[in-house]
Short mmCIF file of C-alpha atoms in Angstrom, two decimals:
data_model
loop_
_atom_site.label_atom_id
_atom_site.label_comp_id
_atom_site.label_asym_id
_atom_site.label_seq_id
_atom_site.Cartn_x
_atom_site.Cartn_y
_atom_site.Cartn_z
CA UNK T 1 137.26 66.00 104.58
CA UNK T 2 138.37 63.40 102.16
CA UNK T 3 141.51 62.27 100.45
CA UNK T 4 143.96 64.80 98.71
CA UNK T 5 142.19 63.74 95.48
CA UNK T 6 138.89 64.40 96.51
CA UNK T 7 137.31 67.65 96.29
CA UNK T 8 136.39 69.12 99.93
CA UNK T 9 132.66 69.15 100.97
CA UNK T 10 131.39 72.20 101.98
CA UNK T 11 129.54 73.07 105.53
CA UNK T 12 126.13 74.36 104.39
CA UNK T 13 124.01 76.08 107.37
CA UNK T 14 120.65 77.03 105.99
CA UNK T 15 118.83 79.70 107.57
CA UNK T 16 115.02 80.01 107.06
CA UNK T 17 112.97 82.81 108.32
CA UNK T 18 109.29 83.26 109.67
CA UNK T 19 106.51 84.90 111.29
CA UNK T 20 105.33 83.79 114.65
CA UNK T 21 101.67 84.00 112.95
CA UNK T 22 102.17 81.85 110.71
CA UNK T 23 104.24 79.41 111.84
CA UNK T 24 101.02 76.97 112.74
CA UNK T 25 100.61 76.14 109.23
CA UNK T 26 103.35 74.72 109.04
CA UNK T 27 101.63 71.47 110.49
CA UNK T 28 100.02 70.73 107.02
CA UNK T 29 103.48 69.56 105.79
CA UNK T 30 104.87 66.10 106.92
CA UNK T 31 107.73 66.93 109.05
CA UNK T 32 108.07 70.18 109.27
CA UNK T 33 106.97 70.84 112.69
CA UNK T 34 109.55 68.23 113.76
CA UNK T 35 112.11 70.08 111.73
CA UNK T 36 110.99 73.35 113.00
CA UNK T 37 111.05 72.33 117.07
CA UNK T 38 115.02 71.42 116.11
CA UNK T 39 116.69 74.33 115.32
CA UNK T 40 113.98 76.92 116.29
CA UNK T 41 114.97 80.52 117.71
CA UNK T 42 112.53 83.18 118.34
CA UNK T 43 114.30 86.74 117.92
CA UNK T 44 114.12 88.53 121.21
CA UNK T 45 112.37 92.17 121.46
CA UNK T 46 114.92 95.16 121.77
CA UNK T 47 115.37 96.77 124.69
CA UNK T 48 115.27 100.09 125.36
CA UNK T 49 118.85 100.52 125.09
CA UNK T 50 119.25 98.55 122.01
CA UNK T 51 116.20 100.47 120.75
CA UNK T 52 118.06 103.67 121.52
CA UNK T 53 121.50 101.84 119.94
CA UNK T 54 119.52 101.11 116.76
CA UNK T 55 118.24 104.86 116.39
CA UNK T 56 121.40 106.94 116.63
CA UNK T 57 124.12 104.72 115.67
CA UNK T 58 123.12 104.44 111.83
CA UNK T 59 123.53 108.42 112.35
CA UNK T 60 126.28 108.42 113.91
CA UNK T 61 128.23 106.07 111.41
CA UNK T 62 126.97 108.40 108.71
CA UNK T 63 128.46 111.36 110.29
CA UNK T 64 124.94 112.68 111.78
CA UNK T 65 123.66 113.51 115.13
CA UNK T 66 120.03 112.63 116.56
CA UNK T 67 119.20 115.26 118.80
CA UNK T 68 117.83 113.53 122.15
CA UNK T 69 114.81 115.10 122.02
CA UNK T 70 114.06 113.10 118.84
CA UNK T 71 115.17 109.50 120.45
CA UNK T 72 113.28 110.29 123.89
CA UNK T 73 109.95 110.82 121.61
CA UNK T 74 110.99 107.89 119.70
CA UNK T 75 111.37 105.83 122.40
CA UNK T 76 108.16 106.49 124.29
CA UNK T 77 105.80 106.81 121.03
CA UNK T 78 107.38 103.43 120.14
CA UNK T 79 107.19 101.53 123.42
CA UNK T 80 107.85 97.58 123.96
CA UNK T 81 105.52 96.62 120.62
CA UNK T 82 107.64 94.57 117.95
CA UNK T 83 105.20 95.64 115.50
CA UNK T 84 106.15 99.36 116.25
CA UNK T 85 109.78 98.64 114.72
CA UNK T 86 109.00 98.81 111.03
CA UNK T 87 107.13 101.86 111.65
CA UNK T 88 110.21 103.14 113.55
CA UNK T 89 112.03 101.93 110.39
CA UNK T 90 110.24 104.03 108.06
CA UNK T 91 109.95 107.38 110.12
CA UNK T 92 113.69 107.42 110.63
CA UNK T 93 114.31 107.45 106.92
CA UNK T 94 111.44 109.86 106.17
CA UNK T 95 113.07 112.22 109.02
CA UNK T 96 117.27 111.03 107.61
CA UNK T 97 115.18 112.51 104.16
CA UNK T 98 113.90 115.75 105.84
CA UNK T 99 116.87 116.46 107.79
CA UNK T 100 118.89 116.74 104.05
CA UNK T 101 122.41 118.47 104.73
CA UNK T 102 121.86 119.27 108.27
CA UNK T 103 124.38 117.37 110.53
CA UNK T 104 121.88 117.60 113.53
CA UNK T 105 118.72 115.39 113.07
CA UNK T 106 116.20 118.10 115.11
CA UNK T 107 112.78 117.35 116.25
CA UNK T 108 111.07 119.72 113.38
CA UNK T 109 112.75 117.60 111.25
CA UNK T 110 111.02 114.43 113.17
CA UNK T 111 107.94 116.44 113.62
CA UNK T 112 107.72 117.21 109.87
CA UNK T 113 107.79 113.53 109.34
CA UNK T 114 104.13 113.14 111.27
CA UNK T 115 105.88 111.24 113.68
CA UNK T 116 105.43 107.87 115.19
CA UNK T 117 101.56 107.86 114.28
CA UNK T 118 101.19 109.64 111.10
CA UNK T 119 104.82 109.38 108.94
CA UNK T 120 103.11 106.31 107.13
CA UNK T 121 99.69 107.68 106.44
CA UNK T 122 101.60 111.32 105.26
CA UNK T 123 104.26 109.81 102.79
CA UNK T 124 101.55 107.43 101.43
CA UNK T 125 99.31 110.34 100.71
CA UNK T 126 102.21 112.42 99.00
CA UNK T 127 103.12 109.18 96.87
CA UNK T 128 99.97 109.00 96.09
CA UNK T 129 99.11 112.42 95.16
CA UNK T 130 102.21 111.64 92.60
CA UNK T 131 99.74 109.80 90.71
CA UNK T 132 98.73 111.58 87.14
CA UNK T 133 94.99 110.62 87.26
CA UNK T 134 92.08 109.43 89.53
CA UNK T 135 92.01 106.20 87.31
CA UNK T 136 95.59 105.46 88.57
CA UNK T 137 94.42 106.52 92.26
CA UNK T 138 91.40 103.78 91.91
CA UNK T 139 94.24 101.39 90.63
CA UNK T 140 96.32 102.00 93.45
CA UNK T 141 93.62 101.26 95.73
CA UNK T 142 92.52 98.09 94.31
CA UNK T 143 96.06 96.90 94.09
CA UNK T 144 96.66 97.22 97.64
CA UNK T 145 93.35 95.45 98.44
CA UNK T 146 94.64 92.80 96.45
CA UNK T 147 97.82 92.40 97.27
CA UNK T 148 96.25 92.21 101.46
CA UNK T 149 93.90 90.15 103.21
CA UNK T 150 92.09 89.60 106.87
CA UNK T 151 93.78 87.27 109.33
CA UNK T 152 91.85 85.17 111.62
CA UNK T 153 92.12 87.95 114.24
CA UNK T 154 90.98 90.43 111.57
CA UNK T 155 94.22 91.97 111.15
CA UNK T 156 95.72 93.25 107.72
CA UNK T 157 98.60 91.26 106.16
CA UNK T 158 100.29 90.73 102.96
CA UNK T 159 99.14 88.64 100.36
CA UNK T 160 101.82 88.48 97.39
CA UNK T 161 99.82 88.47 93.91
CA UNK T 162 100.93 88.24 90.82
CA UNK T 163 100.78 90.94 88.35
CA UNK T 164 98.58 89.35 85.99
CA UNK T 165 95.88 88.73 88.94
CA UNK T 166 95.86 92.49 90.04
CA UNK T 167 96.15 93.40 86.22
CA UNK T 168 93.05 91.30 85.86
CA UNK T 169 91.52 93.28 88.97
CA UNK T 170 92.49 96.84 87.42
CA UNK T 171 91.12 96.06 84.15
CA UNK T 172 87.78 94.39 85.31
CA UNK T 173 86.63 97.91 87.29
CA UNK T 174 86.83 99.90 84.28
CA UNK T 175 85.98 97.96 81.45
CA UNK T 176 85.93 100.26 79.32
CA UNK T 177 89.48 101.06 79.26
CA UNK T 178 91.02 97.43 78.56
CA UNK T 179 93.21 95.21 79.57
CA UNK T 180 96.13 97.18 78.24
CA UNK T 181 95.29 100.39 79.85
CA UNK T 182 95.10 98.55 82.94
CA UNK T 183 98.47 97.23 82.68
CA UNK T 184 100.03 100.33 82.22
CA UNK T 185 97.55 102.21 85.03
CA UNK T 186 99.14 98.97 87.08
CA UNK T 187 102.80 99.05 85.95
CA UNK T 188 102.51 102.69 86.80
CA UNK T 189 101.20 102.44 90.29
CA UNK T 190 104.00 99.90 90.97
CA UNK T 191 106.84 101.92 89.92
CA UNK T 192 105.66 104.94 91.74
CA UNK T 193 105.25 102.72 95.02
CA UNK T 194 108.92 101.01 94.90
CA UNK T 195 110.51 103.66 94.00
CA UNK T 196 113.73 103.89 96.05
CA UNK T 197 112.75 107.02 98.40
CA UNK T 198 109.86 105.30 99.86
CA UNK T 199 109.89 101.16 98.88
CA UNK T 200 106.39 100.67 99.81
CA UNK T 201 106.03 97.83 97.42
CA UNK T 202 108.29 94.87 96.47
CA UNK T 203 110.32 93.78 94.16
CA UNK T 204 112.95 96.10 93.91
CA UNK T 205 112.94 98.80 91.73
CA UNK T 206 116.04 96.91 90.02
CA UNK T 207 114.44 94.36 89.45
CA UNK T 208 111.61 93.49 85.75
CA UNK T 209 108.46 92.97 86.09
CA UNK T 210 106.42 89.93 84.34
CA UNK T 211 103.25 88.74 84.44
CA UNK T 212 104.50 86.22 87.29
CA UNK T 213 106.11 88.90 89.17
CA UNK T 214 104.70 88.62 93.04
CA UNK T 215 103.96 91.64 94.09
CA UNK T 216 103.93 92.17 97.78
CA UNK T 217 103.77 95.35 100.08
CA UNK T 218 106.64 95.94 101.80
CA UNK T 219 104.94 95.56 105.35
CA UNK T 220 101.25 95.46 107.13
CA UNK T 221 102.54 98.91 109.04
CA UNK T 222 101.19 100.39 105.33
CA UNK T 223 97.91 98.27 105.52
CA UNK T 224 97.29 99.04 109.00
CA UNK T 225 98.71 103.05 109.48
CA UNK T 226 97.53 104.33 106.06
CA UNK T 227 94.40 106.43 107.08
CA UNK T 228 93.31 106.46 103.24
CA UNK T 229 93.21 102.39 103.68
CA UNK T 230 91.96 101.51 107.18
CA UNK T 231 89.78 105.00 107.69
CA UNK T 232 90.94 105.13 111.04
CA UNK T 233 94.95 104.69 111.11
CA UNK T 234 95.13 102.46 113.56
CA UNK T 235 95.38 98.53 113.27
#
């Protein structure tokens, strides 16, 4: 701290976050590695019992039971996998959704869900059902292909893109239409898909869209467990 007449610095911590499979790129940039090996921490996996902690005590805190028939399946369709969490994410809220009033979170509501394997793939479908025509099914599609891409392992991830590039995508498979009709078809498809009940795509619904908006899907679990994408549900 300084003198009485100085104004008092402030402690800044910054905090950056990344994915383990990306984090060898990070060798094209002078220093970064160095910077990285400093301060890195790798989040540990959950437990079982933190697992369990992190499925019933949301409820709980809302005033809710989870039966333990629904955390015992959760726990063992889960398992150990880190990439099972989002997915354990998302069918909690789509069984929170089913279970409406009831104080008790049951397994038919969990089972209503599709459960560990098939929640995803079912709320995907029914959001996409939503859709008016088959011209903003196709541009659903094609967004999502855009908006993805193969790893070297041959996994789906994320690829933010901006509107304008998967405007540009719409509108060049049905040329006939235009370029505005595509932006609407697009706009349309985007609203339905971050929509607060089921957030599949990002930004937030609070938040305008431009042509430089990125638009990114909210996780691969969507890529990789939506039966309609991969033709087998599986990653």
């Amino acid at each position: 701290s300084g003198s009485d007449d100085e104004p008092e610095i402030p402690l800044i911590q910054l905090m950056l976050t990344m994915r383990l499979d990306f984090l060898g790129d990070c060798a094209r940039f002078a220093r970064l590695p160095e910077a990285i090996s400093e301060g890195q921490f790798l989040v540990p996996t959950l437990s079982r019992a933190e697992r369990r902690a992190a499925i019933e005590e949301p409820a709980r805190t809302a005033g809710k039971t989870i039966g333990p028939k629904v955390t015992q399946r959760l726990l063992n369709e889960t398992g150990d996998d880190p990439d099972q969490l989002p997915v354990l994410q998302h069918v909690l809220m789509r069984t929170w959704q089913q279970a409406g009033a009831s104080r008790e979170i049951t397994l038919a509501h969990y089972e209503e869900t599709g459960g560990v394997k098939g929640a995803i793939s079912r709320h995907a479908d029914q959001i996409f059902e939503l859709l008016p025509s088959e011209a903003h099914r196709v541009a659903a599609e094609l967004l999502l292909r855009a908006s993805s891409e193969r790893d070297i392992r041959g996994r789906s991830i994320r690829r933010a893109t901006s509107l304008k590039t998967i405007v540009d995508v719409v509108a060049a498979d049905d040329e006939k239409a235009g370029r505005d009709e595509g932006q609407r078809r697009s706009n349309h498809v985007i609203e339905t898909f971050r929509a607060p009940d089921c957030c599949f795509l990002m930004p937030s619904v609070d938040e305008a869209l431009t042509d430089d908006t990125p638009i990114d899907i909210s996780h691969e679990s969507l890529l990789r467990g939506w039966i309609r994408l991969t033709g087998t549900g599986t990653s």
